[in-house]
Amino acid sequence: MIVEVRLPEISENVSSGDVTKVLVKVGDTVAVDQPLIELETEKAVFEVPSTAAGVVTDIRLKPGDSVDVGGVIARIETEAKQGAAQETSAPQKQAPAPAPKAEPEQPKQAPAPAPQPRAEERRPVANPPQPTPARPVSQDAQPAQESTAENIRDTVVAVAQEQGSAVPASPTVRRMARELGVDINQVRGSGPGGRISSEDVSAFAKSIITGAGSQGGPVQTGPSSIGPAAGARALPDFSRYGEVERTPMSKIRAITAQSMSYAWNTVPHVTQHDEADITALEEARKKYAPRVEKGGGKLTMAAIVTKVCASALHRFPDFNASIDMQHGEIVHKKYCNIGIAVDTDRGLLVPVVKGVDGKNLTEIAADITLLAEKARTKKIMPDDLEGGCFTISNLGGIGGVGFTPIVYAPEVAILGVSRASMKPVYINNTFEPRLILPLSLSYDHRLIDGAAAARFLRWVCEALENPILLAIEG
Ligand code: CAO
């Protein structure tokens, strides 16, 4: 029997992705959960596994193709009836795959469920995710069906509506236009039948920024006409000074750039610095590390600081909040999800440890180890990156004495952790060698006052020095 493997629902607000790699070919025998393609969305790059076992008879995608939720990734002749199929249609099985289609097919049946973490990786997520900071503009601009799609039916409706509208462009290109604040109806398509590509949208946006109007369309002006790229300036001609090479930004880099620009331009940042004496804590860390390792994690400073911050967020609720300037309200979150900045070879990713307040150190360490591994091996899913309340960025494994992290808006604070080092500290009329951990708390001064930030960070330092504080006040 031939089974169609389709792109499952990925996450809220994500209805398509671009294929970066095809990991199988026609004739390959694949198992359930074996990765078929590598897909890049606005939120992550990850592998899409097969939902069927058997022989790949058709794979229509190639790197660079866009595929929608519900679109066919591959056709697989399942093992159960493979013999029967060979008897009746062996030549057909050998036939070459049909040529790739410009548009992904509309689903004829309900698509497979989203790729799920293995049972032992699954964690209950008690609270709904908050919007991710990477898409502050697009979320406002998206059609209701797309932004609230909770099941595949809604997603398919959204995709169908987009594809049925007058302007020929894929959902990915439309989304890109929305994110750039470009009215897609004004973009002239260079493809067959006037089809609009992402390059057409980029060129149009560029023409708006430079005022060149290179596409001949009306030049939009004013702050609402263009989104995050509005501050972009035309670059000088570097080739006048020497050889240069231009490479397209990956989606992760583009989203990081947008997200950082948004936070930098929106949030009045202040960074508070402090130091914790972790001499005793380091001894305890080494002592208990083997015990934590049995739980699947590595007891490192990142895990310990995450546990302490969960208590600090409980004690200082303004740090577990967002500002809604549109409605003049402060949104206090009654849940505690902490993002951990992870350095990957594709750039910065911030997976989120969910429900930190309900987890012990062993569970938090296991979560961080797993999420960092998933981020670095392209297994991270968009849901893993959503719903953060506060972020921790630990550069201590690399080095440095301090830095000023950028708040991951709409969160209101981020804690930077630098490298712990031995320092002479004056105690009881003598200098003693102590292990000192530098901490830098950047915060949104619209909501957090300097004194509150100093108190928050002092409490974190004291809790690291005297962990009993977690039990007494956390
Ligand atoms: N001070 C001293 N040593 C530290 C330390 C600190 N603050 N943090 C970690 N270390 C040590 C660890 O103990 C470990 O030593 P051993 O190998 O001897 O046990 C080593 O450094 C490596 O630790 P790690 O970085 O693998 O583990 P972690 O849990 O502390 O951090 C993670 C995990 C994912 C936060 C980290 O790997 C990472 O990616 N950090 C980069 C974050 C980043 O890029 N931030 C910038 C964001 S803004 O651009």
Short mmCIF file of C-alpha atoms and ligand atoms in Angstrom, two decimals:
data_model
loop_
_atom_site.label_atom_id
_atom_site.label_comp_id
_atom_site.label_asym_id
_atom_site.label_seq_id
_atom_site.Cartn_x
_atom_site.Cartn_y
_atom_site.Cartn_z
CA MET A 1 0.00 0.00 0.00
CA ILE A 2 1.29 3.47 -0.84
CA VAL A 3 1.19 5.88 2.09
CA GLU A 4 1.66 9.60 1.71
CA VAL A 5 3.80 11.19 4.40
CA ARG A 6 2.72 14.78 4.82
CA LEU A 7 4.13 17.70 6.73
CA PRO A 8 2.44 17.61 10.11
CA GLU A 9 1.25 20.61 12.05
CA ILE A 10 4.42 22.12 13.42
CA SER A 11 3.40 24.84 15.80
CA GLU A 12 1.02 27.71 16.23
CA ASN A 13 1.82 30.41 13.65
CA VAL A 14 3.92 28.08 11.52
CA SER A 15 2.20 26.80 8.41
CA SER A 16 5.08 26.05 6.10
CA GLY A 17 8.83 25.68 5.91
CA ASP A 18 11.69 25.57 3.45
CA VAL A 19 13.44 22.30 2.73
CA THR A 20 17.15 22.59 3.53
CA LYS A 21 18.08 18.94 2.95
CA VAL A 22 16.45 15.81 1.57
CA LEU A 23 17.75 12.94 3.65
CA VAL A 24 16.40 9.97 1.66
CA LYS A 25 16.02 9.04 -1.99
CA VAL A 26 13.63 6.97 -4.06
CA GLY A 27 14.28 3.30 -3.40
CA ASP A 28 15.52 3.81 0.18
CA THR A 29 13.97 1.68 2.87
CA VAL A 30 12.94 3.85 5.78
CA ALA A 31 11.71 3.14 9.29
CA VAL A 32 9.09 5.00 11.29
CA ASP A 33 10.69 8.10 12.86
CA GLN A 34 13.56 8.08 10.37
CA PRO A 35 14.20 11.67 9.23
CA LEU A 36 13.06 12.31 5.65
CA ILE A 37 13.86 15.98 5.21
CA GLU A 38 15.42 18.83 7.10
CA LEU A 39 13.08 21.79 7.29
CA GLU A 40 13.71 25.39 8.17
CA THR A 41 10.87 27.52 9.52
CA GLU A 42 10.94 30.99 11.05
CA LYS A 43 11.53 29.40 14.40
CA ALA A 44 13.85 26.44 13.98
CA VAL A 45 15.60 24.01 11.72
CA PHE A 46 14.61 20.42 12.41
CA GLU A 47 14.27 17.03 10.81
CA VAL A 48 10.84 15.75 9.81
CA PRO A 49 10.53 12.05 10.51
CA SER A 50 8.64 9.45 8.51
CA THR A 51 5.33 8.27 9.88
CA ALA A 52 5.49 5.05 7.86
CA ALA A 53 7.96 2.22 7.35
CA GLY A 54 8.71 0.94 3.87
CA VAL A 55 10.29 1.86 0.57
CA VAL A 56 10.32 5.45 -0.66
CA THR A 57 8.61 5.45 -4.06
CA ASP A 58 8.39 9.18 -4.60
CA ILE A 59 9.96 12.25 -3.07
CA ARG A 60 9.09 15.47 -4.79
CA LEU A 61 10.93 17.97 -2.71
CA LYS A 62 14.40 19.35 -3.20
CA PRO A 63 16.45 21.80 -1.14
CA GLY A 64 14.99 25.28 -1.46
CA ASP A 65 11.41 24.08 -2.01
CA SER A 66 8.73 25.36 0.30
CA VAL A 67 6.30 22.86 1.81
CA ASP A 68 3.06 23.66 3.61
CA VAL A 69 1.55 21.88 6.56
CA GLY A 70 -0.36 19.02 4.99
CA GLY A 71 1.85 19.03 1.88
CA VAL A 72 3.18 15.68 0.69
CA ILE A 73 6.80 15.01 1.62
CA ALA A 74 7.13 11.49 0.26
CA ARG A 75 5.20 8.44 -0.82
CA ILE A 76 6.13 5.22 0.89
CA GLU A 77 5.19 1.70 -0.05
CA THR A 78 4.57 0.14 3.30
CA GLU A 79 6.03 -3.23 4.09
CA ALA A 80 2.75 -4.94 4.95
CA LYS A 81 1.46 -5.06 1.38
CA GLN A 82 4.71 -4.50 -0.41
CA GLY A 83 4.71 -8.04 -1.83
CA ALA A 84 1.21 -7.64 -3.25
CA ALA A 85 2.11 -4.31 -4.78
CA GLN A 86 5.20 -5.81 -6.37
CA GLU A 87 3.10 -8.54 -7.90
CA THR A 88 0.69 -6.18 -9.52
CA SER A 89 2.70 -3.05 -10.18
CA ALA A 90 6.39 -3.76 -10.03
CA PRO A 91 7.21 -1.62 -13.11
CA GLN A 92 5.37 1.28 -11.59
CA LYS A 93 7.52 1.00 -8.47
CA GLN A 94 10.64 1.27 -10.59
CA ALA A 95 9.36 4.27 -12.48
CA PRO A 96 11.25 7.52 -11.93
CA ALA A 97 9.72 10.06 -9.60
CA PRO A 98 7.50 12.65 -11.26
CA ALA A 99 9.01 16.07 -11.78
CA PRO A 100 8.82 18.41 -8.80
CA LYS A 101 5.76 20.60 -8.69
CA ALA A 102 5.96 24.30 -8.15
CA GLU A 103 3.26 24.22 -5.49
CA PRO A 104 2.94 21.72 -2.66
CA GLU A 105 -0.20 19.66 -2.99
CA GLN A 106 -3.25 20.41 -0.97
CA PRO A 107 -3.90 17.64 1.52
CA LYS A 108 -6.53 15.12 0.53
CA GLN A 109 -6.60 13.58 3.96
CA ALA A 110 -5.82 14.61 7.49
CA PRO A 111 -2.06 14.92 7.82
CA ALA A 112 -0.02 12.91 10.24
CA PRO A 113 0.29 14.18 13.81
CA ALA A 114 3.11 16.57 14.64
CA PRO A 115 6.50 15.02 15.36
CA GLN A 116 6.43 14.46 19.10
CA PRO A 117 9.28 14.06 21.52
CA ARG A 118 9.74 10.52 22.74
CA ALA A 119 7.61 9.60 25.75
CA GLU A 120 10.48 10.05 28.18
CA GLU A 121 11.20 13.49 26.70
CA ARG A 122 7.64 14.73 27.04
CA ARG A 123 6.92 17.25 29.75
CA PRO A 124 3.54 18.57 30.69
CA VAL A 125 3.08 22.15 29.60
CA ALA A 126 0.49 23.47 31.98
CA ASN A 127 0.19 26.90 30.46
CA PRO A 128 -0.40 28.30 27.03
CA PRO A 129 2.70 29.58 25.26
CA GLN A 130 3.13 33.31 24.93
CA PRO A 131 4.04 34.80 21.58
CA THR A 132 7.68 34.40 20.67
CA PRO A 133 9.66 37.60 20.37
CA ALA A 134 10.87 36.72 16.93
CA ARG A 135 7.61 37.77 15.32
CA PRO A 136 6.34 40.87 17.02
CA VAL A 137 5.14 42.43 13.80
CA SER A 138 3.88 39.41 11.95
CA GLN A 139 1.69 38.22 14.77
CA ASP A 140 -0.30 41.40 14.66
CA ALA A 141 -0.57 41.22 10.94
CA GLN A 142 -1.55 37.60 10.52
CA PRO A 143 -5.00 36.46 9.56
CA ALA A 144 -6.97 35.09 12.49
CA GLN A 145 -7.13 31.58 11.09
CA GLU A 146 -3.39 31.30 10.85
CA SER A 147 -2.50 32.80 14.21
CA THR A 148 -5.07 30.80 16.13
CA ALA A 149 -4.92 27.58 14.16
CA GLU A 150 -5.17 24.83 16.71
CA ASN A 151 -5.71 21.97 14.36
CA ILE A 152 -4.92 21.00 10.88
CA ARG A 153 -8.35 21.84 9.53
CA ASP A 154 -7.88 25.50 10.41
CA THR A 155 -4.37 25.49 9.00
CA VAL A 156 -5.52 23.95 5.75
CA VAL A 157 -8.28 26.56 5.53
CA ALA A 158 -5.70 29.31 6.03
CA VAL A 159 -3.38 27.84 3.42
CA ALA A 160 -6.24 27.36 0.98
CA GLN A 161 -7.39 30.93 1.50
CA GLU A 162 -3.91 32.26 0.88
CA GLN A 163 -3.49 30.16 -2.22
CA GLY A 164 -6.94 31.05 -3.50
CA SER A 165 -6.42 34.79 -3.35
CA ALA A 166 -5.71 36.87 -6.43
CA VAL A 167 -1.97 37.45 -5.98
CA PRO A 168 0.16 34.43 -6.91
CA ALA A 169 2.58 33.84 -4.03
CA SER A 170 3.30 31.01 -1.63
CA PRO A 171 2.35 31.30 2.06
CA THR A 172 6.04 31.62 2.96
CA VAL A 173 6.43 34.58 0.63
CA ARG A 174 3.22 36.15 1.93
CA ARG A 175 4.42 35.76 5.48
CA MET A 176 7.76 37.30 4.60
CA ALA A 177 5.90 40.26 3.08
CA ARG A 178 3.78 40.65 6.20
CA GLU A 179 6.85 40.52 8.42
CA LEU A 180 8.52 43.21 6.37
CA GLY A 181 5.35 45.30 6.41
CA VAL A 182 5.09 45.03 2.63
CA ASP A 183 1.68 45.02 0.92
CA ILE A 184 2.03 41.99 -1.33
CA ASN A 185 -0.52 43.37 -3.77
CA GLN A 186 1.99 46.04 -4.70
CA VAL A 187 4.83 43.64 -5.47
CA ARG A 188 5.42 42.76 -9.10
CA GLY A 189 6.15 39.04 -9.49
CA SER A 190 9.04 37.96 -11.71
CA GLY A 191 8.00 34.30 -11.95
CA PRO A 192 5.77 32.54 -14.47
CA GLY A 193 2.32 34.11 -14.52
CA GLY A 194 3.58 36.96 -12.35
CA ARG A 195 4.31 34.64 -9.43
CA ILE A 196 5.95 36.54 -6.57
CA SER A 197 9.12 35.10 -5.07
CA SER A 198 10.87 35.98 -1.82
CA GLU A 199 13.48 37.81 -3.91
CA ASP A 200 10.72 39.98 -5.39
CA VAL A 201 9.52 40.87 -1.90
CA SER A 202 13.09 41.61 -0.73
CA ALA A 203 13.70 43.79 -3.76
CA PHE A 204 10.44 45.64 -3.16
CA ALA A 205 11.26 46.17 0.54
CA LYS A 206 14.73 47.38 -0.41
CA SER A 207 13.25 49.81 -2.90
CA ILE A 208 11.04 51.21 -0.14
CA ILE A 209 13.94 51.59 2.27
CA THR A 210 16.21 53.26 -0.26
CA GLY A 211 13.33 55.20 -1.79
CA ALA A 212 14.43 53.86 -5.17
CA GLY A 213 11.06 52.40 -6.08
CA SER A 214 12.97 49.95 -8.26
CA GLN A 215 9.91 47.83 -8.90
CA GLY A 216 7.94 50.77 -10.16
CA GLY A 217 5.38 50.29 -7.40
CA PRO A 218 4.30 53.11 -5.17
CA VAL A 219 6.92 53.90 -2.57
CA GLN A 220 5.46 53.42 0.89
CA THR A 221 6.50 55.84 3.57
CA GLY A 222 5.86 56.28 7.26
CA PRO A 223 6.54 53.98 10.17
CA SER A 224 3.72 51.56 9.43
CA SER A 225 4.76 50.88 5.87
CA ILE A 226 7.73 48.77 6.74
CA GLY A 227 8.48 46.60 9.70
CA PRO A 228 11.71 45.58 11.37
CA ALA A 229 13.90 46.45 8.41
CA ALA A 230 12.91 50.10 8.59
CA GLY A 231 16.20 51.07 10.21
CA ALA A 232 18.23 49.35 7.51
CA ARG A 233 20.50 51.59 5.47
CA ALA A 234 22.00 50.99 2.08
CA LEU A 235 25.55 49.73 2.51
CA PRO A 236 28.56 51.28 0.87
CA ASP A 237 30.12 49.45 -2.05
CA PHE A 238 32.66 47.41 -0.10
CA SER A 239 34.11 45.96 -3.29
CA ARG A 240 35.79 49.32 -3.85
CA TYR A 241 38.11 48.43 -0.97
CA GLY A 242 38.67 44.72 -1.57
CA GLU A 243 37.12 41.40 -2.40
CA VAL A 244 33.81 40.59 -0.73
CA GLU A 245 31.46 37.65 -0.75
CA ARG A 246 27.70 37.89 -0.20
CA THR A 247 25.76 34.98 1.26
CA PRO A 248 22.04 34.91 2.05
CA MET A 249 21.10 35.14 5.72
CA SER A 250 19.71 31.93 7.15
CA LYS A 251 16.22 32.20 8.57
CA ILE A 252 17.58 31.81 12.09
CA ARG A 253 20.01 34.67 11.55
CA ALA A 254 17.30 36.84 9.97
CA ILE A 255 14.91 36.16 12.86
CA THR A 256 17.65 36.78 15.43
CA ALA A 257 18.44 40.08 13.72
CA GLN A 258 14.78 41.10 13.72
CA SER A 259 14.22 40.00 17.27
CA MET A 260 17.31 41.80 18.60
CA SER A 261 16.50 44.99 16.67
CA TYR A 262 12.95 44.90 18.00
CA ALA A 263 14.12 44.44 21.59
CA TRP A 264 16.88 47.04 21.28
CA ASN A 265 14.54 49.61 19.75
CA THR A 266 11.62 48.92 22.07
CA VAL A 267 13.10 48.15 25.47
CA PRO A 268 14.94 50.81 27.49
CA HIS A 269 17.75 48.60 28.74
CA VAL A 270 19.74 48.89 31.93
CA THR A 271 22.18 46.23 33.15
CA GLN A 272 22.82 45.60 36.83
CA HIS A 273 26.03 43.76 37.77
CA ASP A 274 26.74 41.76 40.91
CA GLU A 275 28.89 38.87 42.12
CA ALA A 276 28.12 35.70 44.05
CA ASP A 277 30.59 33.80 46.18
CA ILE A 278 29.99 30.25 44.97
CA THR A 279 32.92 28.57 46.75
CA ALA A 280 30.65 26.35 48.84
CA LEU A 281 28.19 25.83 46.00
CA GLU A 282 30.93 24.61 43.69
CA GLU A 283 31.92 21.96 46.24
CA ALA A 284 28.31 20.83 46.48
CA ARG A 285 28.01 20.86 42.68
CA LYS A 286 30.95 18.52 42.30
CA LYS A 287 29.68 16.28 45.12
CA TYR A 288 26.17 15.90 43.70
CA ALA A 289 27.02 15.92 39.98
CA PRO A 290 27.21 12.09 39.72
CA ARG A 291 23.78 11.80 41.35
CA VAL A 292 22.26 14.29 38.91
CA GLU A 293 23.96 12.54 36.00
CA LYS A 294 21.95 9.40 36.81
CA GLY A 295 18.86 11.53 36.07
CA GLY A 296 20.16 12.24 32.58
CA GLY A 297 21.59 15.73 33.08
CA LYS A 298 24.79 17.55 33.82
CA LEU A 299 24.83 19.55 37.03
CA THR A 300 26.36 22.76 35.74
CA MET A 301 26.07 26.40 36.72
CA ALA A 302 23.35 26.93 34.10
CA ALA A 303 21.08 24.40 35.83
CA ILE A 304 21.73 25.75 39.33
CA VAL A 305 21.16 29.37 38.28
CA THR A 306 17.93 28.32 36.52
CA LYS A 307 16.62 26.77 39.74
CA VAL A 308 17.54 29.86 41.74
CA CYS A 309 15.95 32.18 39.16
CA ALA A 310 12.68 30.25 39.30
CA SER A 311 12.51 31.06 43.02
CA ALA A 312 13.56 34.66 42.40
CA LEU A 313 10.78 35.07 39.82
CA HIS A 314 8.29 33.76 42.36
CA ARG A 315 9.56 36.20 44.98
CA PHE A 316 9.75 39.17 42.56
CA PRO A 317 6.75 38.71 40.25
CA ASP A 318 7.42 41.87 38.22
CA PHE A 319 10.32 40.01 36.64
CA ASN A 320 7.90 37.33 35.43
CA ALA A 321 5.78 39.76 33.46
CA SER A 322 5.32 41.50 30.13
CA ILE A 323 4.26 45.03 29.33
CA ASP A 324 1.22 45.49 27.10
CA MET A 325 1.69 49.07 25.95
CA GLN A 326 -1.29 48.83 23.61
CA HIS A 327 -3.69 48.29 26.49
CA GLY A 328 -1.70 49.98 29.23
CA GLU A 329 -1.49 46.76 31.23
CA ILE A 330 1.11 44.62 32.95
CA VAL A 331 0.73 40.90 32.28
CA HIS A 332 1.91 38.86 35.26
CA LYS A 333 2.47 35.20 34.46
CA LYS A 334 1.45 32.60 36.98
CA TYR A 335 3.68 30.02 35.34
CA CYS A 336 7.45 29.85 35.19
CA ASN A 337 9.23 28.91 31.96
CA ILE A 338 12.88 29.85 31.62
CA GLY A 339 14.72 30.17 28.30
CA ILE A 340 18.34 29.07 28.09
CA ALA A 341 20.48 30.70 25.41
CA VAL A 342 22.29 27.95 23.51
CA ASP A 343 25.19 28.59 21.21
CA THR A 344 24.83 26.42 18.09
CA ASP A 345 26.74 26.34 14.82
CA ARG A 346 23.67 27.86 13.15
CA GLY A 347 23.47 30.72 15.64
CA LEU A 348 21.77 31.49 18.91
CA LEU A 349 18.72 29.45 19.89
CA VAL A 350 16.76 29.86 23.10
CA PRO A 351 14.94 26.66 24.07
CA VAL A 352 12.63 26.97 27.04
CA VAL A 353 12.57 24.80 30.15
CA LYS A 354 8.87 24.59 30.95
CA GLY A 355 7.37 24.63 34.44
CA VAL A 356 10.73 25.23 36.14
CA ASP A 357 9.08 26.09 39.47
CA GLY A 358 7.72 22.55 39.72
CA LYS A 359 11.01 20.81 38.92
CA ASN A 360 13.94 19.77 41.05
CA LEU A 361 17.54 20.38 40.07
CA THR A 362 17.96 16.92 38.57
CA GLU A 363 14.95 17.46 36.27
CA ILE A 364 16.10 20.96 35.29
CA ALA A 365 19.61 19.70 34.51
CA ALA A 366 18.16 16.87 32.41
CA ASP A 367 15.92 19.33 30.53
CA ILE A 368 18.79 21.73 29.79
CA THR A 369 21.04 18.90 28.65
CA LEU A 370 18.32 17.53 26.37
CA LEU A 371 17.24 20.91 24.95
CA ALA A 372 20.83 22.04 24.31
CA GLU A 373 21.51 18.74 22.55
CA LYS A 374 18.34 19.07 20.47
CA ALA A 375 19.23 22.65 19.56
CA ARG A 376 22.72 21.66 18.46
CA THR A 377 21.63 18.59 16.50
CA LYS A 378 18.71 20.27 14.69
CA LYS A 379 16.14 18.26 16.60
CA ILE A 380 14.64 21.27 18.31
CA MET A 381 10.96 21.86 17.58
CA PRO A 382 9.26 25.26 17.48
CA ASP A 383 7.29 24.43 20.63
CA ASP A 384 10.59 23.97 22.49
CA LEU A 385 11.41 27.60 21.72
CA GLU A 386 8.14 29.15 22.85
CA GLY A 387 6.60 30.39 26.05
CA GLY A 388 9.62 31.76 27.92
CA CYS A 389 9.14 34.15 30.87
CA PHE A 390 12.78 34.99 31.59
CA THR A 391 16.06 34.03 29.96
CA ILE A 392 19.47 32.94 31.20
CA SER A 393 22.55 33.32 29.04
CA ASN A 394 25.59 31.52 30.45
CA LEU A 395 28.81 32.42 28.69
CA GLY A 396 30.86 31.12 31.63
CA GLY A 397 31.85 27.96 29.79
CA ILE A 398 33.62 30.16 27.24
CA GLY A 399 34.98 32.95 29.44
CA GLY A 400 34.60 36.66 30.13
CA VAL A 401 34.09 38.81 33.21
CA GLY A 402 30.76 40.42 32.29
CA PHE A 403 28.45 41.37 29.43
CA THR A 404 25.18 43.16 28.82
CA PRO A 405 22.64 40.70 27.44
CA ILE A 406 19.66 42.00 25.46
CA VAL A 407 16.24 41.41 27.00
CA TYR A 408 14.33 38.82 25.02
CA ALA A 409 11.19 40.90 24.56
CA PRO A 410 8.33 40.58 25.46
CA GLU A 411 10.10 39.23 28.53
CA VAL A 412 11.34 41.99 30.85
CA ALA A 413 14.64 40.63 32.13
CA ILE A 414 17.55 38.39 31.21
CA LEU A 415 20.39 37.15 33.38
CA GLY A 416 23.90 36.96 31.93
CA VAL A 417 26.28 34.57 33.67
CA SER A 418 30.01 34.99 33.15
CA ARG A 419 32.93 32.82 34.12
CA ALA A 420 33.48 32.05 37.78
CA SER A 421 37.06 32.65 38.90
CA MET A 422 39.12 32.59 42.07
CA LYS A 423 39.53 36.03 43.64
CA PRO A 424 40.97 37.30 46.91
CA VAL A 425 38.10 38.40 49.14
CA TYR A 426 38.63 40.33 52.37
CA ILE A 427 36.94 38.29 55.11
CA ASN A 428 37.58 38.65 58.87
CA ASN A 429 40.63 40.90 58.42
CA THR A 430 42.30 38.62 55.91
CA PHE A 431 42.18 37.89 52.19
CA GLU A 432 40.76 34.50 51.34
CA PRO A 433 40.67 32.83 47.92
CA ARG A 434 37.00 32.54 46.93
CA LEU A 435 35.27 31.38 43.76
CA ILE A 436 33.33 34.40 42.46
CA LEU A 437 30.58 34.22 39.84
CA PRO A 438 29.86 37.47 37.92
CA LEU A 439 26.19 38.04 37.08
CA SER A 440 24.66 40.72 34.83
CA LEU A 441 20.93 41.36 34.87
CA SER A 442 19.55 43.38 31.95
CA TYR A 443 16.01 44.61 32.47
CA ASP A 444 13.25 46.63 30.87
CA HIS A 445 13.31 49.95 32.66
CA ARG A 446 9.71 50.64 31.64
CA LEU A 447 8.58 48.09 34.21
CA ILE A 448 11.57 47.42 36.45
CA ASP A 449 13.15 50.15 38.56
CA GLY A 450 16.85 50.11 39.32
CA ALA A 451 16.31 49.40 43.02
CA ALA A 452 14.06 46.42 42.20
CA ALA A 453 16.70 45.04 39.83
CA ALA A 454 19.42 45.45 42.45
CA ARG A 455 17.23 43.62 45.00
CA PHE A 456 16.41 40.82 42.55
CA LEU A 457 20.03 40.23 41.64
CA ARG A 458 21.22 40.51 45.25
CA TRP A 459 18.64 37.86 46.19
CA VAL A 460 19.93 35.59 43.41
CA CYS A 461 23.50 36.07 44.69
CA GLU A 462 22.49 35.38 48.28
CA ALA A 463 20.56 32.27 47.25
CA LEU A 464 23.62 30.98 45.40
CA GLU A 465 25.71 31.65 48.50
CA ASN A 466 23.12 30.25 50.94
CA PRO A 467 20.84 27.86 49.05
CA ILE A 468 18.69 27.45 52.18
CA LEU A 469 17.15 30.80 51.15
CA LEU A 470 15.33 28.86 48.41
CA ALA A 471 13.50 26.89 51.08
CA ILE A 472 12.96 29.87 53.38
CA GLU A 473 11.90 32.55 50.88
CA GLY A 474 11.84 31.06 47.37
N1 CAO B 1 31.77 29.67 35.25
C1 CAO B 1 32.76 28.75 35.22
N2 CAO B 1 32.65 27.58 34.56
C2 CAO B 1 31.51 27.35 33.91
C3 CAO B 1 30.45 28.25 33.91
C4 CAO B 1 30.60 29.44 34.63
N3 CAO B 1 29.65 30.37 34.66
N4 CAO B 1 29.45 27.75 33.18
C5 CAO B 1 29.86 26.57 32.73
N5 CAO B 1 31.10 26.33 33.17
C6 CAO B 1 31.89 25.16 32.92
C7 CAO B 1 31.10 23.90 33.20
O1 CAO B 1 31.17 23.54 34.57
C8 CAO B 1 31.75 22.93 32.28
O2 CAO B 1 32.97 22.50 32.87
P1 CAO B 1 33.34 20.94 32.92
O3 CAO B 1 33.31 20.49 31.48
O4 CAO B 1 34.67 20.93 33.56
O5 CAO B 1 32.27 20.31 33.73
C9 CAO B 1 32.11 23.76 31.07
O6 CAO B 1 32.17 25.10 31.53
C10 CAO B 1 31.12 23.68 29.94
O7 CAO B 1 29.83 23.92 30.44
P2 CAO B 1 28.60 24.03 29.43
O8 CAO B 1 28.62 25.38 28.81
O9 CAO B 1 28.62 22.87 28.52
O10 CAO B 1 27.35 23.78 30.36
P3 CAO B 1 26.30 24.76 30.99
O11 CAO B 1 25.19 23.91 31.49
O12 CAO B 1 26.90 25.65 32.01
O13 CAO B 1 25.74 25.66 29.81
C11 CAO B 1 24.63 26.12 27.79
C12 CAO B 1 24.88 25.11 28.89
C13 CAO B 1 23.66 25.54 26.81
C14 CAO B 1 24.05 27.39 28.44
C15 CAO B 1 25.98 26.49 27.13
O14 CAO B 1 26.55 25.34 26.58
C16 CAO B 1 25.88 27.52 26.04
O15 CAO B 1 25.47 27.27 24.91
N6 CAO B 1 26.29 28.75 26.37
C17 CAO B 1 26.33 29.84 25.41
C18 CAO B 1 25.14 30.76 25.61
C19 CAO B 1 25.20 31.93 24.64
O16 CAO B 1 25.59 31.82 23.50
N7 CAO B 1 24.85 33.11 25.15
C20 CAO B 1 24.92 34.31 24.39
C21 CAO B 1 23.53 34.77 24.13
S1 CAO B 1 23.47 36.42 23.63
O17 CAO B 1 24.32 36.40 22.27
#
